[in-house]
Tab-separated table of C-alpha atoms in Angstrom:
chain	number	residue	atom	x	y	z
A	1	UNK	CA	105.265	51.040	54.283
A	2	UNK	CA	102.701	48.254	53.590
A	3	UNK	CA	99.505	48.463	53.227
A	4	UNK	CA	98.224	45.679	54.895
A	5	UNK	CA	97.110	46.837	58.422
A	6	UNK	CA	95.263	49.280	57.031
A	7	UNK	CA	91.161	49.620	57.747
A	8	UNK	CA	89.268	47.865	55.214
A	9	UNK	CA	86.591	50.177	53.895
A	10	UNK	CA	82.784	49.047	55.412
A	11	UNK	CA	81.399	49.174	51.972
A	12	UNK	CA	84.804	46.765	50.756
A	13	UNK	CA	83.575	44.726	53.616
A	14	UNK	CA	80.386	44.401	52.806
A	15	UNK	CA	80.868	43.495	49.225
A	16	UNK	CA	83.213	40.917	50.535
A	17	UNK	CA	80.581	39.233	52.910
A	18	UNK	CA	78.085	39.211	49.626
A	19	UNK	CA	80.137	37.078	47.838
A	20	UNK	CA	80.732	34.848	50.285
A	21	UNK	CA	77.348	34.399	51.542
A	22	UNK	CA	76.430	33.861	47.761
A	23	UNK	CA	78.558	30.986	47.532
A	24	UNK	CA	77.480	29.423	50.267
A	25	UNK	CA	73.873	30.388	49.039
A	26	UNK	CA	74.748	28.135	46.322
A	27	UNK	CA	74.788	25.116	48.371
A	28	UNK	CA	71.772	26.111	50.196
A	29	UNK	CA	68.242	25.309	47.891
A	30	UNK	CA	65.345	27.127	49.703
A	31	UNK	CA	63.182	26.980	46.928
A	32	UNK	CA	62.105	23.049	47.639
A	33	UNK	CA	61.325	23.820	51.159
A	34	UNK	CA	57.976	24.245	52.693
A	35	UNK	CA	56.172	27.537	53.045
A	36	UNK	CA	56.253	27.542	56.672
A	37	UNK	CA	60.407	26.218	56.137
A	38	UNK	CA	60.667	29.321	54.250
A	39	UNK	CA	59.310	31.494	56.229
A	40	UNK	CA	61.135	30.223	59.685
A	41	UNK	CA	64.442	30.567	57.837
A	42	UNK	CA	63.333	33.961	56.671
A	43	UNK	CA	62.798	35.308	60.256
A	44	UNK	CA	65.934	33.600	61.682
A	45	UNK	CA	68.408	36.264	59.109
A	46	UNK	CA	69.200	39.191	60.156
A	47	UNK	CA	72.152	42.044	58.046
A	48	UNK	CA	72.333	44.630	55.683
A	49	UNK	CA	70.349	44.085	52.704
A	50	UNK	CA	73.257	43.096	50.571
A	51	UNK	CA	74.057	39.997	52.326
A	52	UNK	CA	70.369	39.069	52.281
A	53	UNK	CA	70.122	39.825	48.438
A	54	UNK	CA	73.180	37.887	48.174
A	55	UNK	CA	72.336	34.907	49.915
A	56	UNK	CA	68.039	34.681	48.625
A	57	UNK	CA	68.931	36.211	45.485
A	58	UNK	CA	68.315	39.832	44.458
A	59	UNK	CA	65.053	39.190	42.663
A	60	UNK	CA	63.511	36.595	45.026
A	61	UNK	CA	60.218	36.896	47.212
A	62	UNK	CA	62.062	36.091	50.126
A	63	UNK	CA	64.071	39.245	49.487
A	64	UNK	CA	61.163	41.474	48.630
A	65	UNK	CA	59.212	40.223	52.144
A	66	UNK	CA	62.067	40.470	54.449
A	67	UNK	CA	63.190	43.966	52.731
A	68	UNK	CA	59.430	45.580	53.347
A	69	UNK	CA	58.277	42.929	56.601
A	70	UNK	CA	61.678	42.691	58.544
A	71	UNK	CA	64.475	45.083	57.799
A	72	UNK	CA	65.259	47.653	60.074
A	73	UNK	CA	61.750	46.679	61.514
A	74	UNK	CA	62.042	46.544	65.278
A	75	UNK	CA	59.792	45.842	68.458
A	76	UNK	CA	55.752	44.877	68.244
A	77	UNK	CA	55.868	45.903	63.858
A	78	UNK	CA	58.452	43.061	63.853
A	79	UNK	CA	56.775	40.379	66.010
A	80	UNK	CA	53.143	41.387	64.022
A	81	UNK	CA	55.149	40.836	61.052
A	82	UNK	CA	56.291	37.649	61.752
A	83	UNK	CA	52.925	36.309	63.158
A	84	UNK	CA	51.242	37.257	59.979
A	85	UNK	CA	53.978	35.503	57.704
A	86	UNK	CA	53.463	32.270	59.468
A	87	UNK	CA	49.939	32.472	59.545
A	88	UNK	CA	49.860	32.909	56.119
A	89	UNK	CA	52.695	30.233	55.469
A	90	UNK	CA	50.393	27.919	57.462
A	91	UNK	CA	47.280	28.725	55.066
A	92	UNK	CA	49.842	27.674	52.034
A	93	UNK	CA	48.648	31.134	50.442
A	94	UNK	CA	49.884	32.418	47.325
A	95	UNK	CA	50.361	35.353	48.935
A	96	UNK	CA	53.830	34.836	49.886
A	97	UNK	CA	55.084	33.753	46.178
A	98	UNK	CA	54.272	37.250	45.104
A	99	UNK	CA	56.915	39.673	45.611
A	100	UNK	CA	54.562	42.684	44.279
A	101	UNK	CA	52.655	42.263	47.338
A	102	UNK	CA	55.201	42.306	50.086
A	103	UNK	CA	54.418	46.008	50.627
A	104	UNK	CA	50.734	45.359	51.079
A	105	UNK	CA	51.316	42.787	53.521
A	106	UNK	CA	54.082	45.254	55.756
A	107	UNK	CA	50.743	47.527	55.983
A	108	UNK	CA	48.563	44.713	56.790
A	109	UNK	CA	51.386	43.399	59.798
A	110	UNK	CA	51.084	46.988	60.989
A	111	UNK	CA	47.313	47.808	61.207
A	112	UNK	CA	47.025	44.131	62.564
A	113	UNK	CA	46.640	46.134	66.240
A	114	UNK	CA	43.073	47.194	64.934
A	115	UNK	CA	41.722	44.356	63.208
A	116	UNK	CA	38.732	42.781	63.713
A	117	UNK	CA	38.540	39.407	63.444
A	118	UNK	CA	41.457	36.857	63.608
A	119	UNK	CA	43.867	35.700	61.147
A	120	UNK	CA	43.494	31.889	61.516
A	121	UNK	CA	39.732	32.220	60.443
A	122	UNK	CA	40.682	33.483	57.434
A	123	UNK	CA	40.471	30.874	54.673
A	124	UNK	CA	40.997	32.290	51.300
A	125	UNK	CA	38.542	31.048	48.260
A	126	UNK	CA	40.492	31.878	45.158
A	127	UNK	CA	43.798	30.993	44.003
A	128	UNK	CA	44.540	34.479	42.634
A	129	UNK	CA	46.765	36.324	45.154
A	130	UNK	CA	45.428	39.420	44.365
A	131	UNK	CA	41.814	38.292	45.147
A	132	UNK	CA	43.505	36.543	48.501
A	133	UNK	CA	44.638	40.242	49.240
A	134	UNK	CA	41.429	41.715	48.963
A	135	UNK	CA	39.790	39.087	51.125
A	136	UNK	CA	42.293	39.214	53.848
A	137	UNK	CA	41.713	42.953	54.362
A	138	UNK	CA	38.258	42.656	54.274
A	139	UNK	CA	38.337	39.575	57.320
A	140	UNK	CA	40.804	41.444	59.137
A	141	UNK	CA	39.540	45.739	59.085
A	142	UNK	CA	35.866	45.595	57.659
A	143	UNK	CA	33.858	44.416	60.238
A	144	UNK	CA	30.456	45.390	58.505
A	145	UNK	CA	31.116	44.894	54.746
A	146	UNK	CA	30.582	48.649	53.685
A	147	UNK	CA	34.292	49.731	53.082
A	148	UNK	CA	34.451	50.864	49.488
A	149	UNK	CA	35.689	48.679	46.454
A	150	UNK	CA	37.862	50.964	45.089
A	151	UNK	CA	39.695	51.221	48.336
A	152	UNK	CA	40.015	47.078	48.493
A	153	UNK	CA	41.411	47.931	45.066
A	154	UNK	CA	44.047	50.113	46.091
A	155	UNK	CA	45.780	47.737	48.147
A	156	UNK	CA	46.051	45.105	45.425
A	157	UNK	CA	47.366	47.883	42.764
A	158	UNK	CA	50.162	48.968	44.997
A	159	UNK	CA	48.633	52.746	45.924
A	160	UNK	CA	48.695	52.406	49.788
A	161	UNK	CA	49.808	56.165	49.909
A	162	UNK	CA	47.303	57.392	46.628
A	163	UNK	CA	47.190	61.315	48.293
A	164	UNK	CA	46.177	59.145	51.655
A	165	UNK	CA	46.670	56.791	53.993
A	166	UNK	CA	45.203	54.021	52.306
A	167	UNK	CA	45.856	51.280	55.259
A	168	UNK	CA	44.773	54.051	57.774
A	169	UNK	CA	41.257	54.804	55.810
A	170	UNK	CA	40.472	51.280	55.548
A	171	UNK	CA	40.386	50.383	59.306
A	172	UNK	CA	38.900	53.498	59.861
A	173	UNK	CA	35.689	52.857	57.685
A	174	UNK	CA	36.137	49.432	58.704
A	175	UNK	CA	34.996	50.405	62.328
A	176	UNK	CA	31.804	51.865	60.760
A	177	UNK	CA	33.377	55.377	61.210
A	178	UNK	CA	32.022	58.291	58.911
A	179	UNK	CA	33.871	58.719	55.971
A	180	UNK	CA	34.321	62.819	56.370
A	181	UNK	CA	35.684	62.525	60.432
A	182	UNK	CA	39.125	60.854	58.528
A	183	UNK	CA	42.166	63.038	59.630
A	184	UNK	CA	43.911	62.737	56.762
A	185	UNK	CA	41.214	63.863	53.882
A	186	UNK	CA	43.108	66.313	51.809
A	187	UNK	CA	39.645	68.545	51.563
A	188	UNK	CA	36.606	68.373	53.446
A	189	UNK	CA	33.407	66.421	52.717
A	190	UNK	CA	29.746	67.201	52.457
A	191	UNK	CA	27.382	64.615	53.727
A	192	UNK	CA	26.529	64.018	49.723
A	193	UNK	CA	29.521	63.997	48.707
A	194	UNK	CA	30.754	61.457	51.026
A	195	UNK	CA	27.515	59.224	50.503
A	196	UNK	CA	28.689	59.109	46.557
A	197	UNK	CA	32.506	58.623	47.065
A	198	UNK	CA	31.108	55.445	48.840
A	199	UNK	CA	29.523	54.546	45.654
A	200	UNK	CA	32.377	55.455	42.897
A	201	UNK	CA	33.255	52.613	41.113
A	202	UNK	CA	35.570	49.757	41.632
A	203	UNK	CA	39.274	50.370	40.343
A	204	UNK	CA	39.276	54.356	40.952
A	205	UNK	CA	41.975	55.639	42.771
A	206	UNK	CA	41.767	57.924	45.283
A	207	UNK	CA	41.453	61.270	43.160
A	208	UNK	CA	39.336	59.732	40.901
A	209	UNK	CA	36.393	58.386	43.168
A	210	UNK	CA	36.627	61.995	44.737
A	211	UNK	CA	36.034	63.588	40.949
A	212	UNK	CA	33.465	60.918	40.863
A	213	UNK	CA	31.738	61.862	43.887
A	214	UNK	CA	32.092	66.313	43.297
A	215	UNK	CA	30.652	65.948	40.152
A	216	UNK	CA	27.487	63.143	41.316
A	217	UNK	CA	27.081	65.738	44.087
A	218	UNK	CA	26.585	68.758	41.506
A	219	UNK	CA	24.305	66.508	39.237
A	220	UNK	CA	27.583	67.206	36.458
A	221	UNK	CA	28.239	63.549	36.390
A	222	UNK	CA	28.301	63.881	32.085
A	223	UNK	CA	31.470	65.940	32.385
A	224	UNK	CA	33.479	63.012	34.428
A	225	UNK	CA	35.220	62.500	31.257
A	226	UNK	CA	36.651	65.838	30.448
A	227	UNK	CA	37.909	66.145	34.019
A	228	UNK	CA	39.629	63.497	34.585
A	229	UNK	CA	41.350	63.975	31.427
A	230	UNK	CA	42.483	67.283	32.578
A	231	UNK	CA	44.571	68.821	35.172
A	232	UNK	CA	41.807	68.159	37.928
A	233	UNK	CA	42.386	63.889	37.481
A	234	UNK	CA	45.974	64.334	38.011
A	235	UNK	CA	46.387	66.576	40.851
A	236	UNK	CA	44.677	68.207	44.439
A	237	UNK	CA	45.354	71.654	45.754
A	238	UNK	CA	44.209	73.718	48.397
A	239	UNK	CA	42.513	75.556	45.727
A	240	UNK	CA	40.192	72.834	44.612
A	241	UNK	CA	37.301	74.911	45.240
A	242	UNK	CA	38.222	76.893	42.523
A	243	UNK	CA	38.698	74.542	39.723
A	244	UNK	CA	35.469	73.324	40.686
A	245	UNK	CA	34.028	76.468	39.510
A	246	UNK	CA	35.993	76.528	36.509
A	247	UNK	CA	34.066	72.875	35.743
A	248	UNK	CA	30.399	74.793	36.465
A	249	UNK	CA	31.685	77.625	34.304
A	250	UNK	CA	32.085	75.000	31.773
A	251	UNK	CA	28.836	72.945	32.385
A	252	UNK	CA	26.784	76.465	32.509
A	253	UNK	CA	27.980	77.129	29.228
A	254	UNK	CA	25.781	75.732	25.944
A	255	UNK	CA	27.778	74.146	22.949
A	256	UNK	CA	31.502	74.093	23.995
A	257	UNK	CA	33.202	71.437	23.667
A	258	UNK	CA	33.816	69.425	27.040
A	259	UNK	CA	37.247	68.233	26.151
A	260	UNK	CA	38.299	72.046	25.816
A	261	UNK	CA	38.106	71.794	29.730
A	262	UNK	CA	42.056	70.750	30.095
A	263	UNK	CA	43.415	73.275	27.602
A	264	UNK	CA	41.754	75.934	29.110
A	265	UNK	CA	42.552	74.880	32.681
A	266	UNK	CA	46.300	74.549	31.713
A	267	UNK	CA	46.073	78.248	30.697
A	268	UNK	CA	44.837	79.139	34.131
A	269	UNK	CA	46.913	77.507	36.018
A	270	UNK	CA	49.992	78.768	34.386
A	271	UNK	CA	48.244	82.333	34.799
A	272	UNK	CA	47.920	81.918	38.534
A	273	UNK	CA	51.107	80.306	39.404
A	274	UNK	CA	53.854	81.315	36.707
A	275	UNK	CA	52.401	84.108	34.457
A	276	UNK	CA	52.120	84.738	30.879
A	277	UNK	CA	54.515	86.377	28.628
A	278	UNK	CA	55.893	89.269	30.578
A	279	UNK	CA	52.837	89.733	33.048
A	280	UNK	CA	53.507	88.643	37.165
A	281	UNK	CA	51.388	85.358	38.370
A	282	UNK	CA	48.022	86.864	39.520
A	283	UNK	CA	46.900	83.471	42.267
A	284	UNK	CA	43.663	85.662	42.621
A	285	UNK	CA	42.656	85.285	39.619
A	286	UNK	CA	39.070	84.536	38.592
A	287	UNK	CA	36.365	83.974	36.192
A	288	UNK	CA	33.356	86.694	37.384
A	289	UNK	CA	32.968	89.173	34.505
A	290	UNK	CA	34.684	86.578	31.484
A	291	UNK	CA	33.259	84.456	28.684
A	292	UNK	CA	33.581	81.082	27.316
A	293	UNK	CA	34.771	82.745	24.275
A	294	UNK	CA	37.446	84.874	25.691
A	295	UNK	CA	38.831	81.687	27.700
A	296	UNK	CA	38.862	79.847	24.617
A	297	UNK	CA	40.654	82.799	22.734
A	298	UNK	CA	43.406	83.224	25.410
A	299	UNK	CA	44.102	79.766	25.653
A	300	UNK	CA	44.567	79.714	21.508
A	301	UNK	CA	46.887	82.762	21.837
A	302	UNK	CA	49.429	80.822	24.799
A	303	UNK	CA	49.660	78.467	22.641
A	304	UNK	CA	50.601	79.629	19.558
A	305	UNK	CA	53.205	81.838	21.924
A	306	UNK	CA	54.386	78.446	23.213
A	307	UNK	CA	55.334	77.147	19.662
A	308	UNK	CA	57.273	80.431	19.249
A	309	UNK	CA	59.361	80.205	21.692
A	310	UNK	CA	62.079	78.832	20.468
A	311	UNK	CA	62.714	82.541	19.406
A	312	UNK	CA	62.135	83.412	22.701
A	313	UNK	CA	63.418	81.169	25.455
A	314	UNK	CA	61.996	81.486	28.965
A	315	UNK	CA	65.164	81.364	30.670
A	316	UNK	CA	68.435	82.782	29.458
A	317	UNK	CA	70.738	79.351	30.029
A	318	UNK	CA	67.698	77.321	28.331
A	319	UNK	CA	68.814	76.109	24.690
A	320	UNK	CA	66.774	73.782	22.889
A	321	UNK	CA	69.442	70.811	23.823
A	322	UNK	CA	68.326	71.528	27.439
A	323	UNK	CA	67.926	67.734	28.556
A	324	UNK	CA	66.559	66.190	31.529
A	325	UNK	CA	67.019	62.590	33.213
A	326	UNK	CA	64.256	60.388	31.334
A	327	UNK	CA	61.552	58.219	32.861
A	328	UNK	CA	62.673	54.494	33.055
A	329	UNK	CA	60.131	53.769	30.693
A	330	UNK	CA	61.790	51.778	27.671
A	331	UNK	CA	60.629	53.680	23.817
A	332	UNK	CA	58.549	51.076	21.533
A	333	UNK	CA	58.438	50.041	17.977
A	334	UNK	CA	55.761	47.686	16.601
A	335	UNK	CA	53.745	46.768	13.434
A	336	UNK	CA	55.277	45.723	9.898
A	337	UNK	CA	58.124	46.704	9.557
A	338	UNK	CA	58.175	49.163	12.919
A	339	UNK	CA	55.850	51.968	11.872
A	340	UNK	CA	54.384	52.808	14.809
A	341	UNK	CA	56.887	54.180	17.854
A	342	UNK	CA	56.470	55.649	20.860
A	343	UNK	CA	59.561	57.881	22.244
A	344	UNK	CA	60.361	59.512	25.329
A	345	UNK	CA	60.891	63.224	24.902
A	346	UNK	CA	64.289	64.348	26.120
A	347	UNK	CA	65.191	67.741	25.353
A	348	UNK	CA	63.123	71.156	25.366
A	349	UNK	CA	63.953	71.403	21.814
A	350	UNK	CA	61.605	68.212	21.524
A	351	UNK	CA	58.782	69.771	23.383
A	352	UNK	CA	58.575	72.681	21.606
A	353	UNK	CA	58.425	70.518	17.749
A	354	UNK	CA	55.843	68.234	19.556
A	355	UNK	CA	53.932	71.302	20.514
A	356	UNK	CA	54.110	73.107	16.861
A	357	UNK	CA	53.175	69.787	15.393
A	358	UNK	CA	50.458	68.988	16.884
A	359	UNK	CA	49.184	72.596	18.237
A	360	UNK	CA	49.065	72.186	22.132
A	361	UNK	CA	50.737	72.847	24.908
A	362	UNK	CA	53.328	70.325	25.692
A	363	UNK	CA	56.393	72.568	26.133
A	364	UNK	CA	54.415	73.788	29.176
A	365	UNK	CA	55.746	70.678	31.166
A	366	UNK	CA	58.961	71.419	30.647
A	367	UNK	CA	59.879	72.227	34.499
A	368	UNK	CA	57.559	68.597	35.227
A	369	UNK	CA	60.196	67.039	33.333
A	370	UNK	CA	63.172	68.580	34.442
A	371	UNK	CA	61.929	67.805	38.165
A	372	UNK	CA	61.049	64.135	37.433
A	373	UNK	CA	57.407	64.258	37.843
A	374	UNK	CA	56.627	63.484	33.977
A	375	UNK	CA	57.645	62.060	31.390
A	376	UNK	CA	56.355	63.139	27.612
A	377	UNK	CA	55.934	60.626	25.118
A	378	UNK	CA	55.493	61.038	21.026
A	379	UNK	CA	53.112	58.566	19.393
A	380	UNK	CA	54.060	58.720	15.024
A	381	UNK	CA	52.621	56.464	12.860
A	382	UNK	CA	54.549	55.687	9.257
A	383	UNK	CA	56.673	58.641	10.367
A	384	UNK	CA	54.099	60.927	11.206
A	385	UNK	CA	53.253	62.651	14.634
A	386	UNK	CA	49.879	61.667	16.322
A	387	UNK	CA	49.808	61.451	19.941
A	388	UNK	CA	51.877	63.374	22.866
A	389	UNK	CA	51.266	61.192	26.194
A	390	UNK	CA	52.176	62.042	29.499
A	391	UNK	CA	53.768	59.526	31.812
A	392	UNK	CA	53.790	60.585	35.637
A	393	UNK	CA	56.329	59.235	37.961
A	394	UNK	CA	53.866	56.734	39.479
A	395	UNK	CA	54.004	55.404	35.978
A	396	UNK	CA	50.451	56.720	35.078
A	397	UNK	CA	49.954	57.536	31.978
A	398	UNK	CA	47.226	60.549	32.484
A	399	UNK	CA	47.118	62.791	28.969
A	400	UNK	CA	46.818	61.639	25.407
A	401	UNK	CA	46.415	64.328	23.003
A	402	UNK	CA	46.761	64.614	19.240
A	403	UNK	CA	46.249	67.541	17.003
A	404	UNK	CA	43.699	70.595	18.531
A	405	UNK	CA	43.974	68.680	22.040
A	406	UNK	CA	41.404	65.686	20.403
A	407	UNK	CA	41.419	62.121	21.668
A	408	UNK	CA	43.043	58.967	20.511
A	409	UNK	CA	41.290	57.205	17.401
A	410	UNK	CA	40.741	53.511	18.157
A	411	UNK	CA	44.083	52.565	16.447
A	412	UNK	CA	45.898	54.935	18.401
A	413	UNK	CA	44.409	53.711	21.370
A	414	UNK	CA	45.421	50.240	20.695
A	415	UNK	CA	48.843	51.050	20.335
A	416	UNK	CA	49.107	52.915	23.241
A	417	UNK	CA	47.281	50.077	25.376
A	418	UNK	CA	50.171	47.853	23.593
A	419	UNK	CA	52.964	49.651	24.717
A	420	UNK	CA	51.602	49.975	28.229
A	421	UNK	CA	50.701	46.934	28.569
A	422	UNK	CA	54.302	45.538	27.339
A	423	UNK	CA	55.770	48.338	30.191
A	424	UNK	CA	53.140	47.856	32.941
A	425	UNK	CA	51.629	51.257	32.801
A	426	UNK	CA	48.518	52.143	34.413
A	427	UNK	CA	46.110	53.162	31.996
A	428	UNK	CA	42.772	54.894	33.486
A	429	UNK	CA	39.715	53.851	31.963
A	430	UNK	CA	38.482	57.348	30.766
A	431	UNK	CA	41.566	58.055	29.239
A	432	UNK	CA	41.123	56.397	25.881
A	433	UNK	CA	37.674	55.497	26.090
C-alpha cells in the first residue's frame, strides 16, 4: 500500500517550512532597513524558532531579540517588550545590534512595571552598548543614584541570575529600599555588612562583593585574596557561618601562609560532606580544640592519599579511563613552535597524574566533572606540567594552582589571560594577581 497519505511527522514539517522560509529569506534584505523597519517587522513574526532562525538567520540579532523579547512571551511581558524595542529603535541605539544583550533587555521589558522615570527621556551619551546598558538601568530603576556599581555591572556581563535576582535587586535598591529587607538574599545581613557590600568594588559579582563586604566587616580585609581563591569565592551554603570561622581561625593564627586557606578548606569540606578514607562524613565537624599545624598536617596526608589512589579506586566500576562529557572550551597551543598548551582533562586517570605531578588535590573534583559543573585544565610549558585551572560551567575560570598549591608566575599568568581571552573566559581579578 502507498505511502503517501500517511501523516507527515511535525518535526519533518517543520524542517520543511525552514527551508522554505529560508529561500524566500533570500529575497528578503533586512539588514538595509531602518532600526525602527527592523524592529516593526520583528514584532509582526510569529512561529517556532526554526522558521524564525531560518528566515533572520541563525546567528542574527534579530534572532537573539525575538528568541529572549518575544517567543512564547505572551500578554503585558509581550506588549512591554515591544514598547521598549521601539523606543529604543527610535533612539537609533546600539543596543539592538548586540545580540549579547538581548537577555538584558527581556529583564529590562519586564521590570519596566517599576521603573522610575520614562523611556523617551532617556538619551544615551556613549556609543558603547554596554555603557548604553548601564545608563538605561540607571534612568529607568535608580531613582536616587545609590544602587551599587557592581550590580550595574552585572547586567552588562550577562549575570542577571549571579546566586540572585539581579533585575529584582536593582529596582529594589533603586526605590531607596534597605539592602538587607531583599527576599531573595541567600544569608542575612548585618547593618555593617550591608553598608560595605554597598561599597565593594565595581566588576564583583555577586559572591564576591559579599566576601568583600564579610571580611571589611571583620577588619580581615588583607585575607580577600586567599578567599576568593578558595572554595569560599566559588560557592554559598547554608553553612557560611562556618567557613567564616575557618577564615578567623586562619587570620588568628601568626605566620601561616594565607594561600594555605583553600587546601585546607578543601580538606574540610570533603570531611564534612563525603569522608576520608574509610571514616563516615561527620557535617558537625569543627575546629574548637585543633591547631594550625594539625590542619596543615591532615590536609598534607589527603593528599598524598589522593595521588595513591590509583591503587585504590573510590568506587569499584571507576577505572582510570573513567571519562566524562568535556566543557565546550576549545584546548590551546601557542608560542614558537607550540610550547605552551592548555588541555582539558578528560578522564580520572588524568586527574590523578595532574594531582601526583603537581602535589594537590585535583582528583578531588572528579564527581564536579562528571556532573558538568567543572572543567580541569593542564597548563605545560616545553612539555612540562605547571598549572591545573578550573573552569566552572558559567565559564569562570576560579583556581589556578601549580606545584604545593602556589600561584601563577607572571608568564604563566599571561598565558592563561591568552587563552581566556582567545575563549572569552571570565577571569577574576584576584585570581592571577
Amino acid at each position: 500500500m502507498s505511502n503517501r497519505h500517511k501523516p507527515v511527522p511535525y518535526s519533518l514539517w517543520e524542517a520543511q517550512q525552514a527551508r522554505i522560509v529560508l529561500a524566500a529569506s533570500k529575497r528578503l534584505n533586512w539588514r538595509r532597513w531602518t532600526l525602527p523597519e527592523q524592529v516593526e517587522h520583528l514584532l509582526s513574526l510569529y512561529g517556532p524558532l526554526p522558521l524564525i532562525e531560518a528566515r533572520l538567520g541563525e546567528q542574527s540579532a534579530l534572532t537573539a531579540f525575538y528568541r529572549h523579547c518575544l517567543h512564547e512571551k505572551q500578554g503585558p511581558w509581550r506588549d512591554q517588550c515591544a514598547g521598549l524595542l521601539r523606543g529604543l529603535a527610535q533612539k537609533r541605539t546600539e543596543l539592538l545590534w548586540r545580540p549579547e544583550l538581548a537577555p538584558a533587555l527581556a529583564a529590562v521589558a519586564k521590570c519596566m512595571p517599576h521603573r522610575c522615570r520614562q523611556l523617551a527621556d532617556w538619551h544615551p551619551r556613549s556609543r558603547n552598548p554596554f555603557r548604553q546598558l548601564e545608563s538605561l538601568v540607571r534612568h529607568l530603576f535608580d531613582q536616587y543614584g545609590d544602587v551599587p556599581a557592581w550590580l550595574i555591572n552585572s547586567w552588562t556581563a550577562g549575570r542577571l541570575h549571579d546566586g540572585l535576582d539581579v533585575a529584582a535587586l536593582t529596582v529594589h535598591l533603586g526605590r531607596g529600599e534597605a539592602l538587607r529587607t531583599f527576599p531573595g538574599l541567600p544569608v542575612p545581613l548585618s547593618r555593617k555588612t550591608e553598608h560595605y557590600l554597598r561599597l565593594a568594588p565595581a566588576g564583583y559579582t555577586f559572591l564576591h562583593a559579599l566576601r568583600y563586604a564579610q571580611l571589611a566587616a571583620r577588619d580581615q580585609l588583607g585575607w580577600l585574596g586567599p578567599v576568593l581563591d578558595s572554595r569560599l569565592g566559588r560557592c554559598l551554603g547554608r553553612d557560611d557561618e562556618f567557613w567564616l570561622r575557618v577564615v578567623d581561625f586562619f587570620a588568628a593564627a601568626p605566620m601561616v601562609d594565607p594561600y594555605q586557606l583553600g587546601p585546607v578548606c578543601d580538606w574540610i569540606h570533603q570531611k564534612r560532606t563525603v569522608g576520608l578514607g574509610d571514616e563516615q562524613a561527620q557535617p558537625g565537624f569543627s575546629l574548637k580544640g585543633r591547631s594550625m599545624h594539625s590542619l596543615l598536617a591532615h590536609t598534607a596526608q589527603w593528599h598524598q592519599h589522593l595521588s595513591q589512589a590509583a591503587r585504590r579506586p573510590p568506587e569499584p566500576s571507576l577505572t582510570l579511563s573513567t571519562s566524562w562529557e568535556p566543557l565546550p572550551v576549545p584546548d590551546f597551543a601557542g608560542g614558537g613552535k607550540f610550547p605552551v598548551r592548555i588541555t582539558q582533562l578528560r578522564t580520572y586517570g588524568e586527574l590523578l597524574t595532574e594531582g601526583r605531578s603537581l602535589r594537590h588535590c585535583v582528583a578531588s573534583y572528579l564527581d564536579a566533572c562528571r556532573r558538568g559543573r567543572s572543567g580541569i585544565f593542564s597548563l605545560t610549558l616545553n612539555g612540562t606540567r605547571t598549572v591545573t585551572l578550573e573552569v566552572q560551567a558559567n565559564r569562570t575560570v576560579v583556581q589556578a594552582r601549580g606545584l604545593f598549591n602556589r600561584r601563577p608566575n607572571d608568564e604563566e599568568a599571561l598565558w592563561v589571560q591568552r587563552w581566556a581571552a582567545h575563549n572569552r573566559l571570565l577571569v577574576p581579578r584576584h585570581l592571577l594577581s
